[in-house]
Coordinates of C-alpha atoms in Angstrom, one line a residue:
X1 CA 109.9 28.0 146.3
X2 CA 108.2 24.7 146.8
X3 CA 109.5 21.8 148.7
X4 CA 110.7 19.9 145.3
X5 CA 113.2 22.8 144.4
X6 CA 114.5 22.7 148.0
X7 CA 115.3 19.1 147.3
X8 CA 117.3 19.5 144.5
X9 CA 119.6 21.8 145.7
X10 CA 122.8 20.7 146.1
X11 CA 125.3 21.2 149.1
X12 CA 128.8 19.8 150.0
X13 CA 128.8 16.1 152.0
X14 CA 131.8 15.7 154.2
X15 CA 134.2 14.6 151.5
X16 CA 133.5 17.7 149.7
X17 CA 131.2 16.3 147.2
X18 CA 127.8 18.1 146.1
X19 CA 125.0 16.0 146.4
X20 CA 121.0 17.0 146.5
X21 CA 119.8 17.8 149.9
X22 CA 117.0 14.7 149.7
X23 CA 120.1 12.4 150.1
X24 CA 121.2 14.4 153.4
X25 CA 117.9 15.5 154.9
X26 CA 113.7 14.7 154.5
X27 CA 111.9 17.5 154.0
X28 CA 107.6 17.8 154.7
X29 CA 105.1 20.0 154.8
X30 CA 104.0 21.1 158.2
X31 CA 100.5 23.4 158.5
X32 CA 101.1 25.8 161.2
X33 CA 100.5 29.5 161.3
X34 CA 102.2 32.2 159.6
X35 CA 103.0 34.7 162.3
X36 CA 103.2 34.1 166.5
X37 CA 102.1 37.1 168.2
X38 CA 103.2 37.3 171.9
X39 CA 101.7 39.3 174.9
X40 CA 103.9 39.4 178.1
X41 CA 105.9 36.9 176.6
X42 CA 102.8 34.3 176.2
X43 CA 101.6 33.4 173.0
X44 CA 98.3 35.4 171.7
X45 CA 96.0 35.7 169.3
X46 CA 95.3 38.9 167.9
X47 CA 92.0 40.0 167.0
X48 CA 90.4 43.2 165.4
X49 CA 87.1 43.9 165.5
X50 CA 85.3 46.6 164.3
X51 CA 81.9 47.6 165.9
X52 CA 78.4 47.3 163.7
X53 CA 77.0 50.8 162.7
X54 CA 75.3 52.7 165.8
X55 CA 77.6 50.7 168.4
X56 CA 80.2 52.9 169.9
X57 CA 83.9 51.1 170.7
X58 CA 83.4 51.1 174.2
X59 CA 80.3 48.7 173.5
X60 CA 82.1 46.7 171.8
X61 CA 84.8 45.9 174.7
X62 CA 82.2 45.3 176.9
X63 CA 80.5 42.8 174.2
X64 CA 83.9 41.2 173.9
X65 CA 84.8 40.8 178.0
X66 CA 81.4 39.5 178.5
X67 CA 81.3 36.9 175.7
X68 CA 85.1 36.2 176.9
X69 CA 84.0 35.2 180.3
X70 CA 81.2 33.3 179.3
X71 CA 82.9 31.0 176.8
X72 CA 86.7 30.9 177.6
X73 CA 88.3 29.3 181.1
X74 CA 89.9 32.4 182.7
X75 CA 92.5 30.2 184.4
X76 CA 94.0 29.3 181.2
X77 CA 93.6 32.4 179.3
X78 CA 93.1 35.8 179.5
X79 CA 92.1 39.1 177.2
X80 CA 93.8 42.5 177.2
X81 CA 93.8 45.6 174.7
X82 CA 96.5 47.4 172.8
X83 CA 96.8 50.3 170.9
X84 CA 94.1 52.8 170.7
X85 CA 92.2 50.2 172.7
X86 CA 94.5 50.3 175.5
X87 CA 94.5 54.0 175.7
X88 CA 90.4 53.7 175.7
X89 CA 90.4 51.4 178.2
X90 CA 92.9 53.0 180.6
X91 CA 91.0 55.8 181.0
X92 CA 88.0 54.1 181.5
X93 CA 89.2 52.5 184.5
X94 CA 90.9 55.7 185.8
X95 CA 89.1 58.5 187.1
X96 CA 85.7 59.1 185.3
X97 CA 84.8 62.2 183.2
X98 CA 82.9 64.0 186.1
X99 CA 86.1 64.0 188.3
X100 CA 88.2 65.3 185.7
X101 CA 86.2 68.3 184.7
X102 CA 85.0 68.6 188.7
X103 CA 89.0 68.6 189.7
X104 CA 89.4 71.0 186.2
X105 CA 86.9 73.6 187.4
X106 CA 88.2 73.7 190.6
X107 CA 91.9 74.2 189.8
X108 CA 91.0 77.3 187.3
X109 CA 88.5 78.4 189.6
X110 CA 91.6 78.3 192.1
X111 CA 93.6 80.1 189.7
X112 CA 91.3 83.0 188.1
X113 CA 90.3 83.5 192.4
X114 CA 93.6 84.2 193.1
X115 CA 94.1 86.8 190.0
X116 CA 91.2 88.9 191.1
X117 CA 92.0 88.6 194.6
X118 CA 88.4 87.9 194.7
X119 CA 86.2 84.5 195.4
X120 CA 82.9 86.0 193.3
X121 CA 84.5 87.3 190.3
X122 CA 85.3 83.8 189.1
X123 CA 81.8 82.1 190.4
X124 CA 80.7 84.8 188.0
X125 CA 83.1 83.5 184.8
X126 CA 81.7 79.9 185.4
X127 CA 78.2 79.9 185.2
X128 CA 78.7 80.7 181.6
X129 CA 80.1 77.3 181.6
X130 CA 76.7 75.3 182.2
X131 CA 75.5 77.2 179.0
X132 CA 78.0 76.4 176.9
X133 CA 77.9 72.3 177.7
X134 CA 74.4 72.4 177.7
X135 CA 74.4 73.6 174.6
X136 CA 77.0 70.8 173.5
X137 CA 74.9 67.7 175.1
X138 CA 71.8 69.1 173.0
X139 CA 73.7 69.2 169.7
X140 CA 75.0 66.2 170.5
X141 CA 71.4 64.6 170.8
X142 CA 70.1 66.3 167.7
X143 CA 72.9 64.5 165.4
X144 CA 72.2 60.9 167.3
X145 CA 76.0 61.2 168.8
X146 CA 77.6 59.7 172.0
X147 CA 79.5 61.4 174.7
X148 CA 82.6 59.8 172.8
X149 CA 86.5 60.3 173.8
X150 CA 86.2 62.7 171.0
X151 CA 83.2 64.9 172.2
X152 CA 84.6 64.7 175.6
X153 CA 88.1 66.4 173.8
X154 CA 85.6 69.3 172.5
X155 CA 84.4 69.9 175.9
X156 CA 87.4 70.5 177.1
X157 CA 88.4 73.4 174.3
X158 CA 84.0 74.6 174.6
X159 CA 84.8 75.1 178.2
X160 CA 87.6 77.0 177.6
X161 CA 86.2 79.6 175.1
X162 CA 82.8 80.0 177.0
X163 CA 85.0 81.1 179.9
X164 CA 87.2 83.5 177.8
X165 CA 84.2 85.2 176.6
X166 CA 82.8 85.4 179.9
X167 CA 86.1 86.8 181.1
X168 CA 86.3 89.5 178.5
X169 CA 83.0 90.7 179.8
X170 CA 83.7 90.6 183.7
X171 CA 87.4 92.1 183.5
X172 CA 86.2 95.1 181.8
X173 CA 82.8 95.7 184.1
X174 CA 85.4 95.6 187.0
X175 CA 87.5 98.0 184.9
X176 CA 84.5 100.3 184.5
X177 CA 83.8 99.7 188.4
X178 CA 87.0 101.0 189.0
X179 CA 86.5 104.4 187.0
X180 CA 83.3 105.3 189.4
X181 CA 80.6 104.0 187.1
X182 CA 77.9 102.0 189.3
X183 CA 77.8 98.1 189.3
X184 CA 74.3 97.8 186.2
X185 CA 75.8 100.6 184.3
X186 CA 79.4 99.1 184.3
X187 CA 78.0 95.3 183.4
X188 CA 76.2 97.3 180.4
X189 CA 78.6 98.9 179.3
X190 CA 81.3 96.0 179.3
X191 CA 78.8 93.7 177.6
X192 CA 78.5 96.4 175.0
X193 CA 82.2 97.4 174.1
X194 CA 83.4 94.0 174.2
X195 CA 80.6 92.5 172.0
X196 CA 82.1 92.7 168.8
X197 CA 85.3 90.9 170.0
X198 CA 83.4 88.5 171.3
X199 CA 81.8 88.0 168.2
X200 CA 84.9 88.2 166.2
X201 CA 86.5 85.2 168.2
X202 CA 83.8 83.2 168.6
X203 CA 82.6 83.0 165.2
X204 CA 86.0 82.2 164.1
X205 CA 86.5 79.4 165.9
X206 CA 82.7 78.5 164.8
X207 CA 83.3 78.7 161.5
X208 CA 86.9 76.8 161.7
X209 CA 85.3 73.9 163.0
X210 CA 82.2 73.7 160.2
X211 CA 84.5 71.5 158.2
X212 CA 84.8 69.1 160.7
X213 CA 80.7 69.1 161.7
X214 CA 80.5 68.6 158.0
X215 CA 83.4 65.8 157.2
X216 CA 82.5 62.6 155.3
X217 CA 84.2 59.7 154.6
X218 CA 86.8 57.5 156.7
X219 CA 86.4 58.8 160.4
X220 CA 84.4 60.9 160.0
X221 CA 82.3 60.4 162.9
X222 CA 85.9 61.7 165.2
X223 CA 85.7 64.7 163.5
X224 CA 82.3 65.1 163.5
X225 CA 81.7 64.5 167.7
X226 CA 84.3 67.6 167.8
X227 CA 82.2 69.6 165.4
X228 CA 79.3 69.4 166.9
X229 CA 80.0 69.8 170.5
X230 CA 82.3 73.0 169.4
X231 CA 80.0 74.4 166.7
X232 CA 76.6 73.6 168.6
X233 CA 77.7 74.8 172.0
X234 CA 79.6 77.7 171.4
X235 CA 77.0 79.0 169.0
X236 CA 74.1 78.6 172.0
X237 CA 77.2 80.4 174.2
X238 CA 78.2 83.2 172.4
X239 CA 73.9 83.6 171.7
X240 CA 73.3 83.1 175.3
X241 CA 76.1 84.9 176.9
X242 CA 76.9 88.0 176.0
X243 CA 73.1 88.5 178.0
X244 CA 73.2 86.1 180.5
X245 CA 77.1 86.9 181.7
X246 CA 76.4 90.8 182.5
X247 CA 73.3 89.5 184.3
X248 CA 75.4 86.8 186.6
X249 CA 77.9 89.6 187.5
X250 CA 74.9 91.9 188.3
X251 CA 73.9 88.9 190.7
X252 CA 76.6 87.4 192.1
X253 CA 78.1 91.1 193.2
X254 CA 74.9 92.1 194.7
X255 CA 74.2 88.8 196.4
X256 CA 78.1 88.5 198.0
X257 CA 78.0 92.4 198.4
X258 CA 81.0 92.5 197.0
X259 CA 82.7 96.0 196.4
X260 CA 85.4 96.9 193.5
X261 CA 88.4 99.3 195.2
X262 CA 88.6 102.1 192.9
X263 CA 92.0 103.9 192.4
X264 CA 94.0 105.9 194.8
X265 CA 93.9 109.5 195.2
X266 CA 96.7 111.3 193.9
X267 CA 97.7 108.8 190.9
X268 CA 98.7 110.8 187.7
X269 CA 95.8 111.9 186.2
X270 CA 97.7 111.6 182.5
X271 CA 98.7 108.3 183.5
X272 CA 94.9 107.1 184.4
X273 CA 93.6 108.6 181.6
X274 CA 96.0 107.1 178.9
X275 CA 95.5 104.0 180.4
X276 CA 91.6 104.6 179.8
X277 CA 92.0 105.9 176.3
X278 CA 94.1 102.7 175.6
X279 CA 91.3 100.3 177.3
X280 CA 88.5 102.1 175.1
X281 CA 90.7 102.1 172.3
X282 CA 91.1 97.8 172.0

């Protein structure tokens, strides 16, 4: 509807006549924009901008606060983020990635010390861990990928499934401990019986996640930071550690000198030895 129909239309005068609206009212055109976005209950202008190929987001926002402060008068306006943009930038500004995963190791190293009742047996779960992310920050390289939000959510999981493995292999060296067997022959023989669950799981997940190292199209690169951290660095863990993890127990229980208290005397022998059977048996 133009502004020619709207003066044609006709509408009741105070004596109940209809007469056009040009006789009542004059109507013009007036350029102005379509939509008013507010922030904070000031007016704003949105704007979306989408980074050039090889430029991460976080670039970006520093590209745009830097050109910002060169060229506008921050007494008169000012810039802020929403959406994902927001979320990105609140976490930059909050506590960086080295606290969270230095506050994350200590709370589960916390945790798994006070399970074993021991302070080595977990030191001994976690050097897996270095492995595992180094193995993650060299795939990373390789594909030409940052250390995105994304990567950074594939740590978290890497970490996680390094230091399962690693547990599988410790537990069941301090089970062996336990049954008499001394500390090189018990980190042998857990490395060996619990390989091929190690293998199981890991590969799983490894293969789960080739879709995503793989993915093409629209964001892809999200799914392919996860891939690659996951894929790469548990591959170079699960490679790495069921070798290296046997040899850290061997190290850290001889350096600390730390003994394993083996079963009371007098237990029921039936009981201990179902309980073996059952362990050998998974």
């Amino acid at each position: 509807v133009n502004t020619d129909q709207i003066a044609n239309f006709y509408v009741r005068n105070s004596a109940g006549e209809s007469v056009p609206l040009s006789t009542l009212v004059t109507i013009k055109d007036i350029e102005d924009t379509e939509f008013v976005f507010h922030m904070n209950n000031y007016n704003a202008a949105r704007i979306n901008i989408t980074p050039a190929p090889g430029y991460s987001t976080a670039q970006a926002m520093e590209a745009v606060e830097d050109c910002f402060q060169k060229n506008m008068d921050a007494t008169k306006y000012a810039i802020d983020y929403i959406d994902m943009s927001f979320q990105e930038k609140k976490v930059q500004d909050g506590l960086g990635l080295g606290s969270i995963f230095a506050l994350s190791g200590v709370f589960a190293f916390l945790i798994m010390a006070a399970l074993y009742e021991k302070w080595t047996l977990p030191l001994a779960i976690f050097l897996s861990v270095p492995v595992a992310v180094l193995g993650a920050f060299l795939g990373l390289w390789a594909f030409g990928i940052e250390l995105n939000l994304y990567a950074q959510i594939g740590l978290v999981m890497l970490v996680g499934l390094a230091a399962k493995n690693a547990i599988l292999i410790v537990e069941y060296a301090v089970l062996q401990m336990e049954r008499g067997l001394p500390l090189i022959e018990a980190a042998v023989t857990a490395a060996r019986l619990r390989l091929r669950p190690i293998l199981m799981t890991s590969f799983a997940f490894i293969l789960g996640c080739v879709p995503l190292l793989t993915a093409e199209g629209a964001g892809a690169l999200a799914r392919n930071a996860i891939g690659v951290v996951v894929v790469i660095g548990m591959s170079i863990a699960t490679g790495v550690g069921v070798f290296f993890v046997p040899c850290s127990f061997v190290a850290i229980m001889k350096l600390f000198r730390s003994k394993v208290q083996k079963p009371q005397r007098g237990a029921d022998p039936d009981e201990t030895f179902a309980y073996a059977k059952l362990e050998e048996d998974v």
